[in-house]
XYZ file of N, CA, C and O in Angstrom:
532
model
N 34.011 112.176 12.675
C 34.927 111.043 12.531
C 34.095 109.794 12.937
O 34.293 108.794 12.261
N 33.354 109.934 14.005
C 32.622 108.862 14.476
C 31.521 108.329 13.328
O 31.316 107.190 13.166
N 30.885 109.410 12.819
C 29.938 109.068 11.743
C 30.625 108.344 10.504
O 30.037 107.409 10.049
N 31.734 108.674 10.171
C 32.554 108.016 9.127
C 32.747 106.548 9.446
O 32.788 105.743 8.613
N 33.150 106.338 10.833
C 33.449 104.853 11.202
C 32.175 104.204 11.123
O 32.159 102.907 10.780
N 31.014 104.615 11.495
C 29.730 104.058 11.421
C 29.544 103.673 9.882
O 29.052 102.473 9.693
N 29.647 104.549 9.015
C 29.306 104.291 7.588
C 30.249 103.206 7.158
O 29.914 102.261 6.299
N 31.644 103.332 7.529
C 32.427 102.303 7.105
C 32.259 100.940 7.601
O 32.170 99.982 6.984
N 31.694 100.938 8.969
C 31.369 99.597 9.530
C 30.117 99.088 8.771
O 30.125 97.793 8.486
N 29.129 99.899 8.413
C 27.998 99.356 7.581
C 28.414 98.891 6.261
O 27.813 97.862 5.764
N 29.276 99.630 5.674
C 29.778 99.220 4.278
C 30.446 97.870 4.358
O 30.147 96.908 3.719
N 31.339 97.615 5.305
C 32.183 96.405 5.514
C 31.009 95.293 5.884
O 31.225 94.150 5.199
N 30.049 95.642 6.690
C 29.094 94.619 6.927
C 28.388 94.123 5.898
O 28.071 92.908 5.705
N 27.866 95.127 5.064
C 27.128 94.744 3.931
C 27.896 93.954 2.876
O 27.387 93.024 2.393
N 29.150 94.252 2.633
C 30.024 93.662 1.799
C 30.250 92.192 2.264
O 30.069 91.189 1.543
N 30.403 92.038 3.547
C 30.547 90.542 4.157
C 29.216 89.826 3.971
O 29.281 88.611 3.494
N 28.154 90.427 4.077
C 26.824 89.630 3.952
C 26.721 89.251 2.450
O 26.280 88.152 2.129
N 26.991 90.092 1.608
C 26.928 89.874 0.119
C 27.777 88.697 -0.279
O 27.482 87.714 -0.973
N 29.097 88.778 0.311
C 30.038 87.673 0.039
C 29.511 86.365 0.620
O 29.548 85.201 -0.041
N 29.046 86.331 1.775
C 28.473 85.161 2.268
C 27.180 84.497 1.657
O 27.080 83.389 1.248
N 26.321 85.498 1.159
C 25.217 85.029 0.442
C 25.633 84.375 -1.022
O 25.051 83.447 -1.424
N 26.708 84.993 -1.562
C 27.228 84.482 -2.835
C 27.814 83.195 -2.816
O 27.548 82.176 -3.485
N 28.391 83.076 -1.562
C 29.138 81.690 -1.347
C 28.066 80.515 -0.978
O 28.338 79.307 -1.141
N 26.984 80.934 -0.453
C 25.886 79.931 -0.175
C 25.219 79.478 -1.348
O 24.338 78.610 -1.309
N 25.206 80.094 -2.527
C 24.421 79.796 -3.620
C 25.063 78.476 -4.286
O 26.084 78.486 -4.849
N 24.346 77.337 -4.026
C 24.904 76.102 -4.347
C 24.177 75.423 -5.692
O 24.295 74.287 -5.947
N 23.503 76.355 -6.332
C 22.791 75.831 -7.555
C 23.755 75.558 -8.692
O 24.867 76.208 -8.827
N 23.460 74.486 -9.357
C 24.330 74.066 -10.470
C 24.099 74.714 -11.838
O 22.945 75.156 -11.836
N 25.178 74.796 -12.510
C 24.937 75.414 -13.867
C 25.315 74.442 -14.969
O 25.926 73.488 -14.687
N 24.930 74.756 -16.163
C 25.358 73.771 -17.253
C 26.842 73.612 -17.326
O 27.270 72.569 -17.644
N 27.579 74.842 -17.055
C 29.070 74.689 -17.115
C 29.568 73.782 -16.013
O 30.509 73.040 -16.244
N 28.818 73.665 -14.953
C 29.405 72.813 -13.738
C 29.177 71.389 -14.324
O 30.122 70.564 -14.063
N 27.939 71.088 -14.951
C 27.761 69.801 -15.430
C 28.717 69.427 -16.560
O 29.069 68.277 -16.643
N 28.935 70.315 -17.423
C 29.881 69.923 -18.612
C 31.053 69.564 -18.090
O 31.875 68.840 -18.737
N 31.579 69.935 -16.907
C 32.943 69.727 -16.332
C 32.793 68.300 -15.542
O 33.846 67.961 -14.969
N 31.590 67.814 -15.219
C 31.509 66.627 -14.475
C 31.845 65.374 -15.198
O 31.334 65.152 -16.220
N 32.840 64.712 -14.659
C 33.371 63.495 -15.312
C 32.743 62.247 -14.577
O 32.891 62.228 -13.349
N 32.161 61.445 -15.311
C 31.559 60.167 -14.758
C 32.522 59.180 -14.730
O 33.286 58.939 -15.659
N 32.666 58.364 -13.585
C 33.565 57.127 -13.519
C 33.237 56.056 -14.282
O 32.011 55.996 -14.674
N 34.095 55.090 -14.644
C 33.675 53.922 -15.354
C 32.835 52.891 -14.468
O 32.289 51.975 -15.076
N 33.019 53.033 -13.159
C 32.265 52.127 -12.345
C 31.999 52.993 -10.962
O 32.594 53.854 -10.767
N 31.237 52.288 -10.117
C 30.909 52.879 -8.894
C 30.211 54.259 -9.002
O 30.624 55.261 -8.332
N 29.287 54.360 -9.985
C 28.727 55.789 -10.203
C 27.729 56.026 -9.020
O 26.877 55.216 -8.736
N 27.917 57.211 -8.595
C 27.088 57.619 -7.426
C 25.927 58.478 -7.910
O 26.060 59.260 -8.642
N 24.654 58.198 -7.388
C 23.468 58.909 -7.638
C 23.783 60.425 -7.133
O 23.535 61.293 -8.032
N 24.195 60.469 -5.933
C 24.279 62.056 -5.532
C 25.361 62.757 -6.090
O 25.124 63.888 -6.179
N 26.485 62.198 -6.405
C 27.710 62.789 -6.781
C 27.508 63.079 -8.351
O 27.951 64.038 -8.891
N 27.136 62.111 -9.114
C 27.243 61.964 -10.564
C 25.838 62.190 -11.246
O 25.620 62.973 -12.193
N 24.830 61.343 -10.881
C 23.728 61.399 -11.639
C 22.738 62.413 -11.237
O 22.138 63.131 -12.189
N 22.486 62.717 -9.996
C 21.525 63.744 -9.566
C 21.965 65.146 -10.120
O 21.020 65.758 -10.496
N 23.258 65.583 -10.098
C 23.556 66.905 -10.751
C 23.156 66.882 -12.218
O 22.815 68.040 -12.648
N 23.294 65.834 -12.958
C 23.035 65.867 -14.354
C 21.496 66.001 -14.578
O 20.921 66.837 -15.210
N 20.695 65.241 -13.687
C 19.215 65.362 -13.853
C 18.875 66.772 -13.396
O 17.906 67.153 -13.993
N 19.471 67.283 -12.304
C 19.092 68.574 -11.824
C 19.068 69.634 -12.922
O 18.205 70.470 -13.029
N 20.262 69.563 -13.662
C 20.463 70.700 -14.526
C 19.754 70.471 -15.958
O 19.174 71.347 -16.574
N 19.847 69.158 -16.506
C 19.474 68.855 -17.709
C 18.115 68.242 -17.767
O 17.446 68.295 -18.872
N 17.464 67.772 -16.845
C 16.182 67.088 -16.797
C 15.014 67.810 -16.057
O 13.810 67.857 -16.380
N 15.460 68.126 -14.641
C 14.356 68.580 -13.704
C 13.847 69.837 -14.147
O 12.505 70.034 -13.728
N 14.337 70.734 -14.996
C 13.501 71.835 -15.266
C 12.145 71.542 -16.107
O 11.267 72.305 -15.734
N 12.007 70.452 -16.533
C 10.797 69.951 -17.308
C 10.271 68.726 -16.401
O 8.908 68.629 -16.502
N 11.107 68.003 -15.846
C 10.612 66.722 -15.276
C 10.735 66.868 -13.707
O 11.652 66.319 -13.087
N 9.837 67.554 -13.213
C 9.811 67.774 -11.675
C 8.481 67.627 -11.094
O 7.427 67.126 -11.816
N 8.307 67.805 -9.810
C 6.961 67.440 -9.228
C 5.881 68.458 -9.644
O 4.669 68.052 -9.490
N 6.287 69.600 -10.096
C 5.144 70.537 -10.533
C 4.714 70.301 -12.000
O 3.568 70.279 -12.306
N 5.602 70.068 -12.831
C 5.321 69.959 -14.288
C 5.286 68.569 -14.775
O 4.429 68.124 -15.486
N 6.226 67.808 -14.391
C 6.302 66.223 -14.600
C 5.935 65.860 -15.976
O 4.963 65.115 -16.205
N 6.514 66.638 -17.029
C 6.192 66.315 -18.327
C 6.317 64.786 -18.587
O 7.122 64.196 -18.126
N 5.264 64.241 -19.445
C 5.287 62.783 -19.625
C 5.047 62.020 -18.384
O 5.285 60.774 -18.330
N 4.634 62.649 -17.307
C 4.394 61.938 -16.116
C 5.652 61.528 -15.376
O 5.656 60.626 -14.432
N 6.736 62.191 -15.842
C 8.103 61.819 -15.129
C 8.564 62.918 -14.252
O 8.817 63.985 -14.741
N 9.022 62.540 -13.082
C 9.656 63.407 -12.080
C 10.903 62.879 -11.825
O 11.073 61.939 -11.145
N 12.045 63.637 -12.155
C 13.419 63.268 -11.964
C 14.098 64.147 -10.840
O 15.246 64.127 -10.757
N 13.156 64.719 -10.091
C 13.683 65.716 -8.978
C 14.371 65.014 -7.778
O 14.942 65.689 -7.065
N 14.081 63.746 -7.700
C 14.620 62.857 -6.438
C 14.810 61.480 -6.788
O 14.285 61.089 -7.916
N 15.690 60.723 -6.292
C 15.975 59.379 -6.323
C 14.508 58.517 -6.285
O 14.275 57.754 -7.201
N 13.838 58.837 -5.333
C 12.435 58.158 -5.079
C 11.663 58.216 -6.282
O 11.153 57.307 -6.871
N 11.546 59.383 -6.781
C 10.667 59.859 -7.922
C 11.102 59.243 -9.260
O 10.605 58.677 -10.018
N 12.495 59.261 -9.310
C 13.214 58.895 -10.579
C 13.020 57.337 -10.767
O 12.836 56.791 -11.885
N 13.038 56.656 -9.658
C 13.067 55.196 -9.594
C 11.704 54.563 -9.350
O 11.675 53.347 -9.341
N 10.808 55.419 -9.335
C 9.473 54.756 -9.004
C 8.839 53.859 -10.143
O 8.243 52.843 -9.747
N 9.030 54.239 -11.337
C 8.599 53.363 -12.493
C 9.726 52.506 -12.925
O 10.561 52.989 -13.612
N 9.687 51.140 -12.819
C 10.696 50.265 -13.176
C 10.821 50.326 -14.762
O 11.770 49.676 -15.231
N 9.936 50.762 -15.486
C 10.013 50.757 -17.063
C 10.885 51.915 -17.365
O 11.576 51.934 -18.426
N 10.794 52.981 -16.707
C 11.752 54.183 -16.952
C 13.118 53.949 -16.551
O 13.977 54.121 -17.370
N 13.485 53.546 -15.317
C 14.751 53.092 -14.837
C 14.602 51.670 -14.193
O 13.945 51.566 -13.227
N 15.146 50.724 -14.972
C 15.063 49.281 -14.563
C 16.348 49.036 -13.888
O 17.496 48.830 -14.585
N 16.561 49.088 -12.458
C 17.857 48.784 -11.861
C 18.388 47.486 -12.278
O 17.781 46.370 -12.364
N 19.611 47.521 -12.724
C 20.370 46.350 -13.235
C 20.268 46.162 -14.760
O 21.028 45.487 -15.182
N 19.548 46.883 -15.325
C 19.272 46.665 -16.920
C 19.330 48.029 -17.761
O 18.064 48.623 -17.812
N 20.174 48.559 -18.101
C 20.249 49.758 -18.856
C 19.631 49.650 -20.187
O 19.148 50.492 -20.735
N 19.682 48.365 -20.712
C 19.117 48.054 -22.019
C 17.735 47.892 -22.058
O 17.246 47.868 -23.259
N 17.012 47.957 -21.048
C 15.525 47.933 -21.068
C 14.916 49.032 -20.357
O 13.741 49.117 -20.178
N 15.588 50.133 -19.989
C 15.263 51.284 -19.272
C 14.914 52.452 -20.388
O 15.837 52.720 -21.089
N 13.714 52.726 -20.295
C 13.278 53.756 -21.296
C 14.032 55.125 -21.113
O 14.343 55.820 -22.175
N 14.601 55.482 -19.937
C 15.384 56.662 -19.774
C 16.511 56.586 -20.736
O 16.948 57.542 -21.436
N 17.120 55.401 -20.929
C 18.285 55.222 -21.664
C 18.031 55.421 -23.149
O 18.667 56.129 -23.855
N 16.669 54.822 -23.559
C 16.549 55.092 -25.009
C 16.166 56.503 -25.305
O 16.514 56.884 -26.434
N 15.706 57.258 -24.349
C 15.340 58.787 -24.535
C 16.644 59.499 -24.706
O 16.967 60.250 -25.497
N 17.717 59.385 -23.676
C 18.852 60.005 -23.665
C 19.815 59.580 -24.889
O 20.743 60.278 -25.281
N 19.671 58.370 -25.265
C 20.496 57.890 -26.471
C 19.777 58.167 -27.835
O 20.340 57.878 -28.754
N 18.536 58.768 -27.727
C 17.785 59.135 -28.830
C 17.440 58.061 -29.645
O 17.621 58.113 -30.953
N 16.951 56.977 -29.072
C 16.406 55.759 -29.920
C 15.071 55.780 -30.072
O 14.210 55.843 -29.236
N 14.688 55.721 -31.383
C 13.211 55.856 -31.856
C 12.568 54.479 -31.268
O 13.229 53.455 -31.107
N 11.266 54.674 -30.866
C 10.270 55.653 -31.184
C 10.080 56.601 -29.920
O 9.213 57.364 -30.028
N 11.085 56.541 -29.074
C 11.007 57.510 -27.968
C 11.484 58.852 -28.278
O 12.410 59.023 -29.096
N 10.801 59.856 -27.619
C 11.172 61.200 -27.830
C 12.628 61.595 -27.235
O 12.870 61.099 -26.119
N 13.430 62.227 -28.032
C 14.787 62.326 -27.516
C 14.875 63.476 -26.422
O 14.233 64.374 -26.438
N 15.545 63.005 -25.475
C 15.794 63.872 -24.165
C 17.288 64.081 -23.887
O 18.049 63.210 -24.042
N 17.564 65.343 -23.457
C 16.784 66.578 -23.526
C 16.532 66.867 -25.084
O 17.288 66.594 -25.889
N 15.302 67.474 -25.364
C 15.035 67.721 -26.641
C 15.926 68.776 -27.459
O 16.088 68.557 -28.676
N 16.468 69.716 -26.709
C 17.111 70.706 -27.459
C 18.599 70.385 -27.674
O 19.315 71.037 -28.321
N 19.198 69.514 -26.870
C 20.604 69.283 -26.947
C 20.803 67.728 -26.458
O 20.006 67.233 -25.796
N 21.902 67.318 -26.841
C 22.256 65.977 -26.529
C 22.980 66.080 -25.213
O 23.817 67.089 -24.845
N 22.946 64.986 -24.431
C 23.712 64.913 -23.192
C 25.180 64.445 -23.734
O 25.203 63.842 -24.765
N 26.098 64.880 -22.866
C 27.494 64.372 -23.292
C 27.565 62.851 -23.188
O 26.976 62.226 -22.411
N 28.350 62.195 -24.113
C 28.459 60.894 -24.007
C 29.056 60.393 -22.723
O 28.594 59.350 -22.161
N 29.845 61.168 -22.055
C 30.293 60.829 -20.794
C 29.121 60.749 -19.770
O 29.238 59.804 -18.995
N 28.190 61.593 -19.702
C 27.128 61.585 -18.851
C 26.111 60.391 -19.223
O 25.720 59.813 -18.367
N 25.867 60.207 -20.338
C 25.017 59.037 -20.886
C 25.636 57.699 -20.308
O 24.906 56.822 -19.771
N 27.044 57.588 -20.669
C 27.656 56.302 -20.251
C 27.639 56.256 -18.666
O 27.357 55.173 -18.127
N 27.697 57.363 -17.940
C 27.608 57.347 -16.541
C 26.127 56.831 -15.979
O 26.100 56.129 -15.037
N 25.298 57.361 -16.585
C 23.826 57.068 -16.211
C 23.595 55.615 -16.546
O 22.921 55.007 -15.655
N 23.989 55.172 -17.723
C 23.938 53.757 -18.146
C 24.598 52.946 -16.898
O 24.036 51.916 -16.559
N 25.779 53.307 -16.606
C 26.524 52.465 -15.639
C 25.754 52.463 -14.240
O 25.690 51.443 -13.685
N 25.246 53.595 -13.816
C 24.551 53.718 -12.582
C 23.331 52.806 -12.667
O 23.053 52.096 -11.673
N 22.676 52.759 -13.663
C 21.460 51.776 -13.900
C 21.953 50.381 -13.753
O 21.331 49.643 -13.082
N 22.835 50.165 -14.466
C 23.522 48.694 -14.563
C 23.909 48.224 -13.094
O 23.818 47.022 -12.906
N 24.438 49.165 -12.417
C 24.902 48.844 -11.058
C 23.911 48.916 -10.047
O 24.110 48.734 -8.804
N 22.621 48.942 -10.593
C 21.536 48.862 -9.682
C 20.731 50.087 -9.334
O 19.767 50.045 -8.580
N 21.153 51.105 -9.802
C 20.411 52.485 -9.637
C 20.162 52.756 -8.193
O 19.090 53.147 -7.716
N 21.347 52.674 -7.544
C 21.180 52.833 -6.148
C 21.185 54.232 -5.680
O 21.631 55.186 -6.339
N 20.671 54.563 -4.476
C 20.566 55.923 -3.975
C 21.801 56.082 -2.992
O 21.775 56.166 -1.894
N 22.823 56.209 -3.750
C 24.265 56.255 -3.140
C 24.816 57.595 -3.404
O 24.541 58.397 -4.213
């Protein structure tokens, strides 16, 4: 009987640890991003823009690979070059040309379009000053 209680306790403990580990997984997925709605104003880098960058851009544009010399893995890195993200002017930011797929810039992401909602949100964030908010 005591042996069964020990096995039961181990089983419950293991199940609890697995549940805790799964709930701690805070990595975003494409479906999380697909459901992210950008506001018309007061776009937050941390709440709105960074999650889109993390899922759609950072796999190629990070500190290790930084394709085309671009690292979007943090606000500091993303805003380092004012030609890529020109705070206050979405119409002169190369990032906007790439996500809008405006030639001669390479369309980004290359395999799929960002949702119009996300493009508009990123443009608004840039227009509002590309703040780390």
